XYZ file of C-alpha atoms in Angstrom:
332
model
C 27.609 -4.320 8.092
C 25.598 -7.553 8.111
C 23.686 -6.390 11.120
C 22.742 -3.196 9.391
C 21.554 -5.120 6.364
C 19.423 -7.346 8.564
C 17.943 -4.301 10.318
C 17.087 -2.716 6.962
C 15.559 -5.901 5.771
C 13.465 -6.173 8.840
C 12.362 -2.570 8.615
C 11.409 -3.082 4.895
C 9.544 -6.201 5.735
C 7.607 -4.450 8.484
C 6.778 -1.652 6.136
C 5.434 -4.027 3.507
C 3.448 -5.858 6.096
C 1.983 -2.568 7.334
C 1.038 -1.604 3.766
C -0.590 -5.101 3.333
C -2.604 -4.676 6.485
C -3.552 -1.116 5.399
C -4.636 -2.410 1.990
C -6.718 -5.112 3.605
C -8.367 -2.608 5.908
C -9.139 -0.288 2.893
C -10.696 -3.266 1.049
C -12.886 -4.108 3.961
C -14.287 -0.624 4.226
C -14.310 0.408 0.559
C -16.380 2.092 -0.488
C -17.564 3.991 2.602
C -18.938 6.914 0.628
C -20.095 7.726 -2.891
C -17.809 6.965 -5.870
C -17.377 9.531 -8.635
C -17.460 8.257 -12.252
C -15.559 10.722 -14.350
C -16.840 11.140 -17.886
C -14.419 13.063 -20.052
C -17.055 14.664 -22.310
C -20.126 16.878 -21.984
C -23.520 15.428 -21.154
C -25.504 14.213 -24.171
C -22.833 12.339 -26.093
C -22.390 8.587 -26.306
C -19.846 8.443 -23.478
C -22.458 10.090 -21.198
C -25.059 7.559 -22.381
C -22.780 4.675 -21.535
C -22.055 6.045 -18.046
C -25.704 6.475 -17.318
C -26.482 2.921 -18.451
C -24.181 1.597 -15.740
C -23.901 3.898 -12.816
C -27.094 3.029 -10.895
C -26.425 -0.761 -11.155
C -22.764 -0.229 -10.306
C -23.809 1.750 -7.258
C -26.061 -1.176 -6.161
C -23.068 -3.536 -6.616
C -20.801 -1.294 -4.564
C -23.350 -0.444 -1.885
C -22.755 3.323 -2.458
C -24.064 5.755 -5.023
C -22.034 6.229 -8.235
C -22.175 9.936 -9.188
C -21.370 10.977 -12.688
C -19.218 14.024 -13.374
C -18.927 15.349 -16.912
C -15.844 17.290 -17.772
C -14.965 17.888 -21.330
C -11.979 19.514 -23.070
C -8.562 18.720 -24.498
C -9.749 15.487 -26.017
C -10.779 14.248 -22.563
C -7.339 14.965 -20.972
C -8.713 17.619 -18.596
C -10.861 15.007 -16.865
C -7.993 12.454 -16.911
C -5.701 15.077 -15.240
C -8.336 15.722 -12.540
C -8.468 11.981 -11.816
C -4.674 11.961 -11.371
C -4.866 14.932 -8.997
C -7.267 12.980 -6.719
C -6.091 10.441 -4.080
C -5.357 6.862 -5.243
C -8.178 5.504 -3.176
C -10.617 4.221 -5.864
C -13.210 6.829 -5.148
C -12.666 8.414 -8.590
C -13.114 6.004 -11.514
C -12.403 7.186 -14.955
C -14.469 6.159 -18.014
C -11.704 6.145 -20.582
C -10.648 4.953 -23.991
C -7.489 5.272 -26.129
C -8.730 8.854 -26.975
C -7.928 10.264 -23.622
C -5.281 8.029 -22.229
C -3.109 7.102 -25.134
C -3.626 9.573 -27.978
C -4.196 12.885 -26.178
C -0.721 12.878 -24.513
C 0.790 12.357 -28.021
C -1.127 15.271 -29.547
C -0.933 17.896 -26.842
C 2.497 19.072 -25.638
C 0.978 20.668 -22.495
C -0.594 17.328 -21.530
C 1.821 15.770 -19.043
C -0.187 12.611 -18.224
C 1.186 9.275 -19.289
C -0.809 6.247 -20.392
C 0.997 4.225 -17.763
C -0.348 6.481 -14.973
C -3.582 4.559 -15.188
C -4.765 0.972 -14.624
C -7.608 -0.586 -16.564
C -10.035 -2.322 -14.134
C -12.443 -3.764 -16.683
C -13.405 -3.371 -20.315
C -17.016 -1.986 -20.695
C -17.815 -1.998 -24.405
C -16.500 -1.750 -27.914
C -17.968 1.016 -30.097
C -18.721 0.755 -33.780
C -17.695 3.725 -35.912
C -20.269 5.405 -38.081
C -19.323 7.425 -41.227
C -21.619 10.448 -40.864
C -22.108 13.196 -43.444
C -24.041 16.460 -43.321
C -27.560 16.211 -44.736
C -26.911 18.266 -47.816
C -23.572 16.747 -48.814
C -24.508 15.448 -52.399
C -23.352 11.914 -51.808
C -25.124 8.647 -50.731
C -22.233 6.160 -50.556
C -18.578 6.055 -49.385
C -17.344 5.787 -52.974
C -19.381 8.864 -53.975
C -17.966 10.646 -50.917
C -14.398 9.953 -52.006
C -15.022 11.253 -55.578
C -16.861 14.350 -54.174
C -14.073 15.067 -51.691
C -11.429 14.749 -54.389
C -13.172 17.254 -56.614
C -13.775 19.693 -53.732
C -10.125 19.611 -52.825
C -9.112 20.287 -56.437
C -11.515 23.179 -56.457
C -9.760 24.641 -53.359
C -12.603 23.785 -51.036
C -11.497 20.691 -48.964
C -14.045 19.002 -46.878
C -14.060 19.493 -43.179
C -14.226 16.791 -40.579
C -15.194 16.880 -36.871
C -13.439 15.219 -33.907
C -13.855 15.400 -30.127
C -10.446 17.156 -29.994
C -6.893 17.178 -31.398
C -5.262 13.772 -31.025
C -8.502 11.989 -30.394
C -9.155 8.684 -32.230
C -11.641 10.437 -34.520
C -9.071 13.083 -35.343
C -6.696 10.336 -36.310
C -9.279 8.552 -38.373
C -10.006 11.641 -40.333
C -6.256 12.284 -40.954
C -5.800 8.654 -41.855
C -8.711 8.916 -44.301
C -7.040 11.914 -45.896
C -3.775 10.064 -46.127
C -5.022 6.798 -47.662
C -7.089 8.644 -50.238
C -4.489 11.351 -50.966
C -7.198 14.007 -50.515
C -6.571 17.140 -48.400
C -9.228 17.576 -45.615
C -9.527 20.079 -42.733
C -9.847 19.148 -39.140
C -12.375 20.908 -36.897
C -12.055 19.927 -33.303
C -14.822 20.025 -30.643
C -15.008 19.322 -26.836
C -17.213 16.335 -27.292
C -19.453 14.346 -29.637
C -22.627 16.303 -28.800
C -21.372 19.748 -29.992
C -19.767 18.058 -32.985
C -23.184 16.520 -33.857
C -24.930 19.843 -33.503
C -22.576 21.419 -36.047
C -22.895 18.416 -38.371
C -26.629 18.713 -38.380
C -26.373 22.526 -38.794
C -24.098 21.943 -41.875
C -21.177 23.708 -40.289
C -18.902 20.698 -40.765
C -19.010 18.170 -43.628
C -18.509 14.776 -41.969
C -17.722 13.000 -38.719
C -16.304 9.545 -38.092
C -18.075 9.028 -34.735
C -18.825 6.282 -32.214
C -22.166 4.895 -33.421
C -25.392 5.363 -31.307
C -29.016 4.420 -32.123
C -29.832 8.182 -32.124
C -28.245 8.393 -35.527
C -30.929 6.104 -36.849
C -33.558 8.739 -35.970
C -31.354 11.567 -37.240
C -31.104 9.860 -40.641
C -34.818 9.126 -40.825
C -35.527 12.784 -40.135
C -33.061 13.859 -42.812
C -30.740 15.648 -40.383
C -27.520 13.529 -41.162
C -26.572 10.800 -43.538
C -25.079 7.564 -42.294
C -22.918 6.456 -45.227
C -21.468 3.339 -43.754
C -20.176 1.580 -40.576
C -16.431 1.102 -40.360
C -16.917 -2.692 -39.925
C -15.373 -5.537 -41.883
C -18.803 -7.059 -42.393
C -22.440 -5.915 -42.142
C -23.594 -6.663 -38.596
C -27.108 -7.676 -37.712
C -27.477 -4.810 -35.237
C -26.819 -2.225 -37.983
C -27.846 -4.235 -41.052
C -29.494 -1.168 -42.584
C -26.099 0.448 -43.179
C -23.312 -0.824 -45.494
C -20.070 -1.999 -43.988
C -17.233 0.166 -45.260
C -15.675 -3.145 -46.580
C -18.476 -3.136 -49.144
C -17.033 0.058 -50.793
C -14.498 -0.159 -53.596
C -12.148 2.620 -52.537
C -12.092 2.155 -48.701
C -12.744 -1.527 -48.239
C -9.916 -1.883 -45.708
C -10.706 1.202 -43.666
C -12.162 -0.765 -40.748
C -11.879 0.401 -37.103
C -13.503 0.128 -33.647
C -12.662 1.645 -30.249
C -13.148 0.357 -26.726
C -14.191 1.899 -23.499
C -13.077 0.857 -20.040
C -13.063 1.825 -16.391
C -9.699 2.999 -15.027
C -8.123 3.993 -11.721
C -4.813 5.521 -10.981
C -1.982 3.021 -11.347
C -1.044 3.077 -7.697
C -4.544 2.390 -6.402
C -4.220 -0.393 -3.758
C -4.813 -3.881 -5.258
C -7.624 -4.721 -2.829
C -9.499 -1.602 -3.897
C -8.973 -2.349 -7.608
C -10.190 -5.984 -6.931
C -13.287 -4.650 -5.214
C -14.077 -2.336 -8.103
C -13.395 -5.110 -10.663
C -15.848 -7.398 -8.868
C -18.476 -4.739 -8.838
C -18.053 -3.709 -12.436
C -18.040 -7.249 -13.702
C -21.257 -7.909 -11.719
C -22.784 -4.762 -13.281
C -21.865 -5.925 -16.800
C -23.685 -9.208 -16.029
C -27.018 -7.365 -15.345
C -29.578 -7.972 -18.153
C -30.834 -4.358 -18.009
C -27.277 -3.037 -18.443
C -26.774 -5.447 -21.364
C -29.853 -4.244 -22.959
C -29.010 -0.529 -22.486
C -25.610 -0.881 -23.984
C -26.775 -2.995 -26.909
C -29.530 -0.442 -27.521
C -26.731 1.992 -28.382
C -24.990 -0.632 -30.547
C -22.177 -1.200 -28.081
C -20.506 -4.591 -28.477
C -20.024 -6.227 -25.047
C -16.701 -7.899 -24.709
C -16.067 -11.051 -22.546
C -15.305 -9.921 -18.944
C -11.633 -9.949 -18.178
C -9.630 -10.756 -15.140
C -7.545 -7.934 -13.708
C -4.412 -9.543 -15.166
C -6.125 -9.802 -18.629
C -7.163 -6.193 -18.370
C -3.573 -5.229 -17.645
C -2.377 -7.064 -20.769
C -5.163 -5.611 -22.933
C -4.289 -2.031 -21.908
C -0.574 -2.625 -22.605
C -1.431 -4.036 -25.980
C -3.757 -1.064 -26.671
C -1.104 1.498 -25.831
C 1.210 -0.080 -28.394
C -1.557 -0.401 -31.041
C -2.760 3.199 -30.846
C 0.755 4.640 -30.595
C 1.507 2.852 -33.908
C -1.415 4.442 -35.521
C -0.417 7.899 -34.354
C 3.019 7.283 -35.705
C 1.705 6.132 -39.074
C 0.116 9.584 -39.735
C 2.936 11.517 -38.229
C 0.935 12.878 -35.286
C 2.919 15.716 -33.602
C 2.384 17.250 -30.250
C 1.178 20.845 -30.566
């Protein structure tokens, strides 16, 4: 019996050693071909802008081109599922956020992915959230909006709000806004921010709690949308022309942000994850990348170690699951 145990131990040790050698070999050759950066929304939205701010420099860091693939739908879960269907070799990197990896599985019963199926390699940026209203909504502040929304609901014409899909962070924000104000509102889901913006400008939807981008400055100047506030706890220098929502009387505590990170499948070999982490961290240190992200009002976090990224993702899972529970989000 003891002999059998020793043999099994030796076999297991040999297998682990083989895996270790294989991982080392992969790391030494990775990447040997182009890497795909999967963006879970259509071209033109903020997620796409972020990806195109990084991919060329990231390609230089890796020594191979980084090709962007846009695939929208199901609050980003379609793209996430495609990543999971690919090999765990690091050649498909997912540009993700709590939208796709934490909230979408809670909102869509047909979505079988788990948050824990992914590993965060590095945080990329934190997005501020803008309170956008259609141009002809007769309000010019958050407090005026609340009063108008309350009257509209009483008249049987509740305001509509856009999101990038059921269960997305922006869907939850709209539902949470409805809950904290006690005002009925109607959710209108889209496949991404770009089509939601188009309908907002066309007056087909009343408001959109959206990740902020500089393009909204021009849209407001042109009278195509109204930026009522930023969901910040204080007025930041980069967006000082807009009130922080904390300056309102009725929604002063309605402050939120959302982060974006680069992910791989959970079982991607550690040497490959380490190689990607090094390249992504180097990319974020590039001044041109800094400028491009900041030009779109992205807040750049301090680079994390892989261990710190693991902890941050675990904490994020718990945080956003709690938000979903607080509004009673049910899988449909």
